[in-house]
mmCIF file of C-alpha atoms in Angstrom:
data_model
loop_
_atom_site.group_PDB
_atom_site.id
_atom_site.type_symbol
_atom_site.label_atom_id
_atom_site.label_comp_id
_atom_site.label_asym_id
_atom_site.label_seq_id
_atom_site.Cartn_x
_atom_site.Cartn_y
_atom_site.Cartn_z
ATOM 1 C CA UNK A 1 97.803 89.548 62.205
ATOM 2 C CA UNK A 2 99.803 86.097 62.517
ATOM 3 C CA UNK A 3 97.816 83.478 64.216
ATOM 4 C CA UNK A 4 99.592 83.951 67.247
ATOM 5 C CA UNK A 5 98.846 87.596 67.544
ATOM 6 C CA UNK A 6 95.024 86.974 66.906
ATOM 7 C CA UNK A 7 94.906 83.807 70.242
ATOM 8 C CA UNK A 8 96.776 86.826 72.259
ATOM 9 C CA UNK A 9 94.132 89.206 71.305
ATOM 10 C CA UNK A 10 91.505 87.078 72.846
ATOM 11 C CA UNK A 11 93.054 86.005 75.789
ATOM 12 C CA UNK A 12 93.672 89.760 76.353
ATOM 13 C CA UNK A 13 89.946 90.726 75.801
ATOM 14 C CA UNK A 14 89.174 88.159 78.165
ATOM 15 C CA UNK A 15 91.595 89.480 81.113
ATOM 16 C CA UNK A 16 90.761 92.796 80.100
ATOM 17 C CA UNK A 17 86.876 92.107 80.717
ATOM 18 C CA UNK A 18 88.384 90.461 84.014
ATOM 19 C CA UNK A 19 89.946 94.194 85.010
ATOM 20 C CA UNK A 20 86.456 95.913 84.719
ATOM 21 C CA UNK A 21 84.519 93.087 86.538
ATOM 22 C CA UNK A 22 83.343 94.813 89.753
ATOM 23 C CA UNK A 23 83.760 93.322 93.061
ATOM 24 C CA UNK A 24 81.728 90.645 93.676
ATOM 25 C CA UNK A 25 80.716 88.837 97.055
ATOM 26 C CA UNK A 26 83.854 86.886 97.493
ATOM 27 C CA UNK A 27 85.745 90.033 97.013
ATOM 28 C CA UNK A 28 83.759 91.827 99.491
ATOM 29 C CA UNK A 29 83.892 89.472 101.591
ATOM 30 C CA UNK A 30 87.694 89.147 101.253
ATOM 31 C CA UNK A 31 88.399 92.343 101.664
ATOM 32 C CA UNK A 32 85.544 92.243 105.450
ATOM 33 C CA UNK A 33 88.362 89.352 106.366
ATOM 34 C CA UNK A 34 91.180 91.020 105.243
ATOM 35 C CA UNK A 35 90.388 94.118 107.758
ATOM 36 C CA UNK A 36 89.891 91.869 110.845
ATOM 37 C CA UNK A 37 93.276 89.871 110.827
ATOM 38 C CA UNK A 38 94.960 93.574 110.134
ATOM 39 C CA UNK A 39 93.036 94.458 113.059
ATOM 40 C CA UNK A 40 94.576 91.510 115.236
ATOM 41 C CA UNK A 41 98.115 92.045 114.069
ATOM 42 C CA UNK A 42 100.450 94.003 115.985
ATOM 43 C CA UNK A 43 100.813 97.654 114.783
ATOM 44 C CA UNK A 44 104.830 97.092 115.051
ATOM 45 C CA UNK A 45 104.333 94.284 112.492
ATOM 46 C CA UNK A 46 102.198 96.905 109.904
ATOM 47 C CA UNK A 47 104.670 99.575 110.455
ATOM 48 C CA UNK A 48 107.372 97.602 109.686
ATOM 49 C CA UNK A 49 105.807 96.383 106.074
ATOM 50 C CA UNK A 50 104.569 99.477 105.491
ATOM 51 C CA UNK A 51 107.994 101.333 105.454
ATOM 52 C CA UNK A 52 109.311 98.675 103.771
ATOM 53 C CA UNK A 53 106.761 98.870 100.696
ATOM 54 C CA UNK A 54 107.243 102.612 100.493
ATOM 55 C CA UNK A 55 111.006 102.497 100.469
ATOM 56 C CA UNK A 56 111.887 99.847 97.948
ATOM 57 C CA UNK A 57 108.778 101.040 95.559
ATOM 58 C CA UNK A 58 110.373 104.491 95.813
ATOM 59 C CA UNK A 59 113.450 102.965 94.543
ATOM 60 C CA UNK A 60 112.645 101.791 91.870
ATOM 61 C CA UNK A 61 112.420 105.532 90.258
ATOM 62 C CA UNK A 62 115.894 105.832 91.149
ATOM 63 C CA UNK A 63 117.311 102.219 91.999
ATOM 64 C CA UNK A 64 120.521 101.691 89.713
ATOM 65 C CA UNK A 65 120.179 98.023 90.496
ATOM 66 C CA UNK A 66 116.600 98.329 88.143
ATOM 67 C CA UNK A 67 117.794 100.400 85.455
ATOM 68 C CA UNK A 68 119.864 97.729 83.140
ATOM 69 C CA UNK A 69 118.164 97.242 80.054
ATOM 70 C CA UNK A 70 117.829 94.318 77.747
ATOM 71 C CA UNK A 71 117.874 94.933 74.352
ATOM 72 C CA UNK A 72 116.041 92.601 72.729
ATOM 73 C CA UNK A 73 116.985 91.012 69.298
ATOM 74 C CA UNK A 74 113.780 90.352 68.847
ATOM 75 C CA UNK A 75 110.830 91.558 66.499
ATOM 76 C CA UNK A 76 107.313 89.565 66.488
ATOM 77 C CA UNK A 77 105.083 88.900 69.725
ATOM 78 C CA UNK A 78 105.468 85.370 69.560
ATOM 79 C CA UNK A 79 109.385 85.793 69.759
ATOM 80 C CA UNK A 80 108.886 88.678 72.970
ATOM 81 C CA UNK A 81 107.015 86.481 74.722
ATOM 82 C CA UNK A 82 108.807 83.265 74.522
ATOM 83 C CA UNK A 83 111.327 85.012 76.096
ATOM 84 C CA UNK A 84 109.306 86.574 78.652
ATOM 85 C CA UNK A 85 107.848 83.387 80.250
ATOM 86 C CA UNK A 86 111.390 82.089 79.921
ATOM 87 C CA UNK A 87 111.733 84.596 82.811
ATOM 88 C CA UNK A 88 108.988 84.588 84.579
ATOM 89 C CA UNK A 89 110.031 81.118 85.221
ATOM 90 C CA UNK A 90 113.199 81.320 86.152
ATOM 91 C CA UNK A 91 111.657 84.220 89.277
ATOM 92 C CA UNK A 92 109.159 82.145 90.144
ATOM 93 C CA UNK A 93 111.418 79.093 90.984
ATOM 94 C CA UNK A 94 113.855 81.635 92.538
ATOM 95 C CA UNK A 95 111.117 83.530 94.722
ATOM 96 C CA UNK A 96 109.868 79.868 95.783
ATOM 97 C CA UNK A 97 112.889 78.730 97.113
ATOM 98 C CA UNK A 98 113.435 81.978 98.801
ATOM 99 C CA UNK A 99 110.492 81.689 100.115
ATOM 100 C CA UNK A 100 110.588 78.043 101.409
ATOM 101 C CA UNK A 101 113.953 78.909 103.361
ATOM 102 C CA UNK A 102 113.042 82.089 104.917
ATOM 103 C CA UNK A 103 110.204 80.359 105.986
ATOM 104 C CA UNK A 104 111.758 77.229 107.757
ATOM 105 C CA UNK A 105 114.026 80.393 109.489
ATOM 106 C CA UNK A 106 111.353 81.247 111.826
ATOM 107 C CA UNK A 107 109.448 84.567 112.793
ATOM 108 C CA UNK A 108 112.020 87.157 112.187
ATOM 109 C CA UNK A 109 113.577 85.841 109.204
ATOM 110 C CA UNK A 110 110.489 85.710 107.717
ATOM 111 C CA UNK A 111 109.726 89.020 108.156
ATOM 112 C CA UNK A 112 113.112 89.645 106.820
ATOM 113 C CA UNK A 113 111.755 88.236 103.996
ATOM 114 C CA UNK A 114 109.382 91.193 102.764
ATOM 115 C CA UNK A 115 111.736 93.554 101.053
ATOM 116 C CA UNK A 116 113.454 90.556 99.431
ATOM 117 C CA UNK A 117 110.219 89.944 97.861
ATOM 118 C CA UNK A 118 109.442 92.833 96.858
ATOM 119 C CA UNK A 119 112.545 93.260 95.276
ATOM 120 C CA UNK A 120 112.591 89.766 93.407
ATOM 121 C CA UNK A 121 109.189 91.066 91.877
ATOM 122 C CA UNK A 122 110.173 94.685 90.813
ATOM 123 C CA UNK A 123 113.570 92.997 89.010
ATOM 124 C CA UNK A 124 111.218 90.034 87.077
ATOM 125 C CA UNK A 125 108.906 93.358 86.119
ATOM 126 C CA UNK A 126 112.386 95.813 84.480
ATOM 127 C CA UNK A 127 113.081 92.468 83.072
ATOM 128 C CA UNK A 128 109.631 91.804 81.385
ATOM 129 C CA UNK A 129 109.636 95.317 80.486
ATOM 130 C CA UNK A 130 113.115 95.723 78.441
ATOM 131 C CA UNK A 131 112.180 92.184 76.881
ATOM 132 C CA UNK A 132 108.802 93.775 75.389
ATOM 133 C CA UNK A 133 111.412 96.983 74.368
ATOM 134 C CA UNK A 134 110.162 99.557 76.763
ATOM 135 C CA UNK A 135 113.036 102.054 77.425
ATOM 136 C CA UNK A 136 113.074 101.468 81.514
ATOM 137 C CA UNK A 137 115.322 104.469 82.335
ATOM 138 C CA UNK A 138 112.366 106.828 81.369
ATOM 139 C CA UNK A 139 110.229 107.821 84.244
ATOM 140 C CA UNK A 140 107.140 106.975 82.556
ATOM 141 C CA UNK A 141 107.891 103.128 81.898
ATOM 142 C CA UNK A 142 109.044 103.024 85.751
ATOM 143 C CA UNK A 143 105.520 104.345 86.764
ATOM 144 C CA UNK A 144 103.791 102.092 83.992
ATOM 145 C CA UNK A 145 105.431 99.713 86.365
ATOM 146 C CA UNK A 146 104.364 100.783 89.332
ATOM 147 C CA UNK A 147 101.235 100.331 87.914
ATOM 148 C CA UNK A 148 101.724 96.180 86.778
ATOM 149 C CA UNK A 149 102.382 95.912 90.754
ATOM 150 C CA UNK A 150 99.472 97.881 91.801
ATOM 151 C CA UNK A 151 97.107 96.332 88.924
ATOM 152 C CA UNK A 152 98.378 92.670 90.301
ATOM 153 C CA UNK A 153 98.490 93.366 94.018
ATOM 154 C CA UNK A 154 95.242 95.530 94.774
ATOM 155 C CA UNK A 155 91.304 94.738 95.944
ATOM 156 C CA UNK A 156 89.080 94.624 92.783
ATOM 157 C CA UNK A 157 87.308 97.950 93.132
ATOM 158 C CA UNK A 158 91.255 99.858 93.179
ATOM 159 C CA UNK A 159 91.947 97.217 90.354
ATOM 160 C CA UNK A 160 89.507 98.700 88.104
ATOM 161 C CA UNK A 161 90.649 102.187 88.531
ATOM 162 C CA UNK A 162 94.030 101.417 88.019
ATOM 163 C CA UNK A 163 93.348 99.221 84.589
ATOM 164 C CA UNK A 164 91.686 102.850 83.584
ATOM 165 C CA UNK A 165 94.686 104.800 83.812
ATOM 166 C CA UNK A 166 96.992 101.949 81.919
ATOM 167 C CA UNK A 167 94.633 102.010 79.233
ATOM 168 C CA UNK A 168 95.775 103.679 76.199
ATOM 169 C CA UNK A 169 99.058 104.655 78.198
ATOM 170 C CA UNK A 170 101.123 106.139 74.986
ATOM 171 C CA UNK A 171 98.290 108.878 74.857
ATOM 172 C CA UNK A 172 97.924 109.541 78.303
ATOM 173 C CA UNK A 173 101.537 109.465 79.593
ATOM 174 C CA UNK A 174 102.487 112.363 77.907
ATOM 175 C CA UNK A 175 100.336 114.646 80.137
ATOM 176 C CA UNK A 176 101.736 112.828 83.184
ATOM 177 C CA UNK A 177 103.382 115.151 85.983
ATOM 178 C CA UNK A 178 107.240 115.214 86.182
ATOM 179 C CA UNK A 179 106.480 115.157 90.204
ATOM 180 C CA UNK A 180 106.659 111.735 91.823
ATOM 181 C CA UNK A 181 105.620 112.843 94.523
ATOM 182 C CA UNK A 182 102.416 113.082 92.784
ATOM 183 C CA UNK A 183 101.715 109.477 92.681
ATOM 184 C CA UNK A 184 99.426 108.042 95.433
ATOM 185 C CA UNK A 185 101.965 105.843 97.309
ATOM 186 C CA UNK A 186 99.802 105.455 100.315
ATOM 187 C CA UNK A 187 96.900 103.880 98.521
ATOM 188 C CA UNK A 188 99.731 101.768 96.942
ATOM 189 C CA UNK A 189 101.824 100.562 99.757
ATOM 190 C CA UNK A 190 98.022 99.349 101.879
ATOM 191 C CA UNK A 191 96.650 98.064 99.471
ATOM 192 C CA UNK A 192 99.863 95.681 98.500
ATOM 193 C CA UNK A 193 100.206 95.657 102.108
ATOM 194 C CA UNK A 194 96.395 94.295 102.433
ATOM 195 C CA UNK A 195 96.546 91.862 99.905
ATOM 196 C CA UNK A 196 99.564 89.910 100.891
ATOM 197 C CA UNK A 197 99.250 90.053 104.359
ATOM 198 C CA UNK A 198 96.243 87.044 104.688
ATOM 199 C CA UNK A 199 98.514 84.702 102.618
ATOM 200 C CA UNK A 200 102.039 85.768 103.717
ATOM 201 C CA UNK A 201 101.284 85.971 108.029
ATOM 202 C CA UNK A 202 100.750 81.816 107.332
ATOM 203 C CA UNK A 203 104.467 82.027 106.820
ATOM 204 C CA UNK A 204 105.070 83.374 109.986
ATOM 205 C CA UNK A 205 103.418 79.878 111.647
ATOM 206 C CA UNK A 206 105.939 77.885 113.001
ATOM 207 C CA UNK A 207 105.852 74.170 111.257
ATOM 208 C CA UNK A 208 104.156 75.240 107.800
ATOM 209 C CA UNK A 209 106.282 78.238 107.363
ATOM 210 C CA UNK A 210 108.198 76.623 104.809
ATOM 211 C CA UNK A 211 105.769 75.277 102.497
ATOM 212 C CA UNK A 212 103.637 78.499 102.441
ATOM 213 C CA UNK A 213 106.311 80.575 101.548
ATOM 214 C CA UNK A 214 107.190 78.272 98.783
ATOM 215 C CA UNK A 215 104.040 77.733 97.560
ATOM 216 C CA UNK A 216 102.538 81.351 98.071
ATOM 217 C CA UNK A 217 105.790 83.058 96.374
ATOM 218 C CA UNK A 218 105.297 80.833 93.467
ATOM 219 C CA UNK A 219 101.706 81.622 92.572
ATOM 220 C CA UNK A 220 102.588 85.092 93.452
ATOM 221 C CA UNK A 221 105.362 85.861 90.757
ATOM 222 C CA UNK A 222 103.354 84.102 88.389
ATOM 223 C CA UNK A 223 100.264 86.424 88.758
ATOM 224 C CA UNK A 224 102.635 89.268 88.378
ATOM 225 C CA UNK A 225 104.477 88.080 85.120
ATOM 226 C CA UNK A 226 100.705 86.794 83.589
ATOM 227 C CA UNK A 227 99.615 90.356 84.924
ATOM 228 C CA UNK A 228 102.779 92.372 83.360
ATOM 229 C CA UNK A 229 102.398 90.595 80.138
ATOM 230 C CA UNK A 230 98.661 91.584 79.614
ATOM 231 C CA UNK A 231 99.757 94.551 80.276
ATOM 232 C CA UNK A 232 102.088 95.045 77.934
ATOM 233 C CA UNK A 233 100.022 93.076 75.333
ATOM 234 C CA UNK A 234 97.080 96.199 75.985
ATOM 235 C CA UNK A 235 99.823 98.361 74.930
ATOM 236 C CA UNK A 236 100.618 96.320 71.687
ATOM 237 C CA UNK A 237 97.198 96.368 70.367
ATOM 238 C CA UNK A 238 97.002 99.984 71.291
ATOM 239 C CA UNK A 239 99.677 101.496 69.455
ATOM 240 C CA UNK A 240 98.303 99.646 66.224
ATOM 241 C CA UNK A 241 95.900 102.165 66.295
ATOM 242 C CA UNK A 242 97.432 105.092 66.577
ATOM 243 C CA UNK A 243 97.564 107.416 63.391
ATOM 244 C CA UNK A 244 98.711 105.597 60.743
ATOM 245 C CA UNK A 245 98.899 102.140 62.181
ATOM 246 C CA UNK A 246 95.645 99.885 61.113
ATOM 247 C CA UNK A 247 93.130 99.015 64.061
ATOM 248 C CA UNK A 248 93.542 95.673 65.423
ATOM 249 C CA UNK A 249 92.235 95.743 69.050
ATOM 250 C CA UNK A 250 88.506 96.944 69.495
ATOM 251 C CA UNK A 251 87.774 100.616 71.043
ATOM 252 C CA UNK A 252 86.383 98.880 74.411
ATOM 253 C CA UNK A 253 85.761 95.506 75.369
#
């Protein structure tokens, strides 16, 4: 391994120990809070998010807007990722300003704002994907994908079961079901939908608006590109020890 691909290894057995952590009392505690603002807010408000999560997540098995690949002339880690946070950059700084003037737009525009999000997120994920030379017109890369948002996006009890499917993914993916349909979009849509909800219903606050959504779209597009590039690091590792390929990642952390 170069230097650089032995500092990624750690900081990947590091975030991968992070994946397996169980939920501790701030999580719990979180998640006690979490269910008593969703209890305040209006059931028009949840519906409304809700549909939305399920519709553009659906899309993205089908969404021709997702589906342009970048080939990548590149060939060592170092070289994939370099242009990988070059992107995640770029989305963060576009989902922050997005964020800042949705939120100066009042209520409604704010809430406008949800799909837009989630669409800024699932491009800056195809992106990170082609860059790392997944093929993102197969089915099983879009689900992989899926899987990023849910990993990044989820309590820390659904985060550990999610981290065990992703793991060794190459193996596993080839006894996945054809079926979409298969795929358990209701846990996935409420638990996105419970996550963001505490830090994104600020937004809706008329005066701070603005600066929340800056600020919270920010940190939230850089979770997800830190998240997606773990993830795609796990895979890197993994496939070196495949038949024929000498180990470089240990069996478990």
């Amino acid at each position: 391994m170069t230097t650089y691909e032995e500092n990624t290894r750690q900081e990947l057995l590091k975030w991968q120990h992070k994946m397996q952590k169980r939920p501790n009392f701030v999580d719990r505690t979180s998640k006690a809070v979490q269910d008593k603002v969703n209890s305040i807010i209006p059931d028009k408000v949840h519906q409304a998010i809700t549909t939305t999560i399920k519709q553009m997540t659906r899309a993205v098995l089908t969404g021709a807007e997702f589906t342009t690949s970048i080939t990548p002339a590149r060939h060592s880690l170092e070289e994939i990722e370099e242009a990988a946070r070059k992107r995640i950059l770029f989305y963060k700084r576009a989902g922050a300003a997005e964020g800042g003037i949705t939120g100066a737009g009042g209520f409604l525009l704010a809430l406008a704002e949800f799909p837009i999000l989630i669409g800024i997120k699932l491009k800056l994920l195809f992106e990170i994907a082609a860059i790392y030379g997944r093929p993102v017109n197969d089915y099983r890369e879009r689900l992989f994908i899926l899987h990023i948002f849910q990993l990044t996006f989820s309590s820390q009890k659904q985060r550990q079961e999610v981290f065990l499917k992703m793991k060794d993914w190459q193996l596993k993916s080839q006894d996945l079901p054809e079926d979409i349909h298969q795929f358990d979009w209701k846990t996935f849509q409420q638990e996105y939908r419970d996550y963001i909800d505490l830090a994104k219903m600020a937004q809706l606050i008329p005066g701070i608006g603005a600066a929340v959504g800056l600020i919270v779209n920010y940190r939230l597009l850089d979770k997800l590109g830190k998240t997606a590039m773990n993830a795609y690091r796990m895979r890197w590792f993994e496939e070196q020890t495949l038949p024929g390929n000498k180990a470089l990642l240990p069996q478990s952390v």
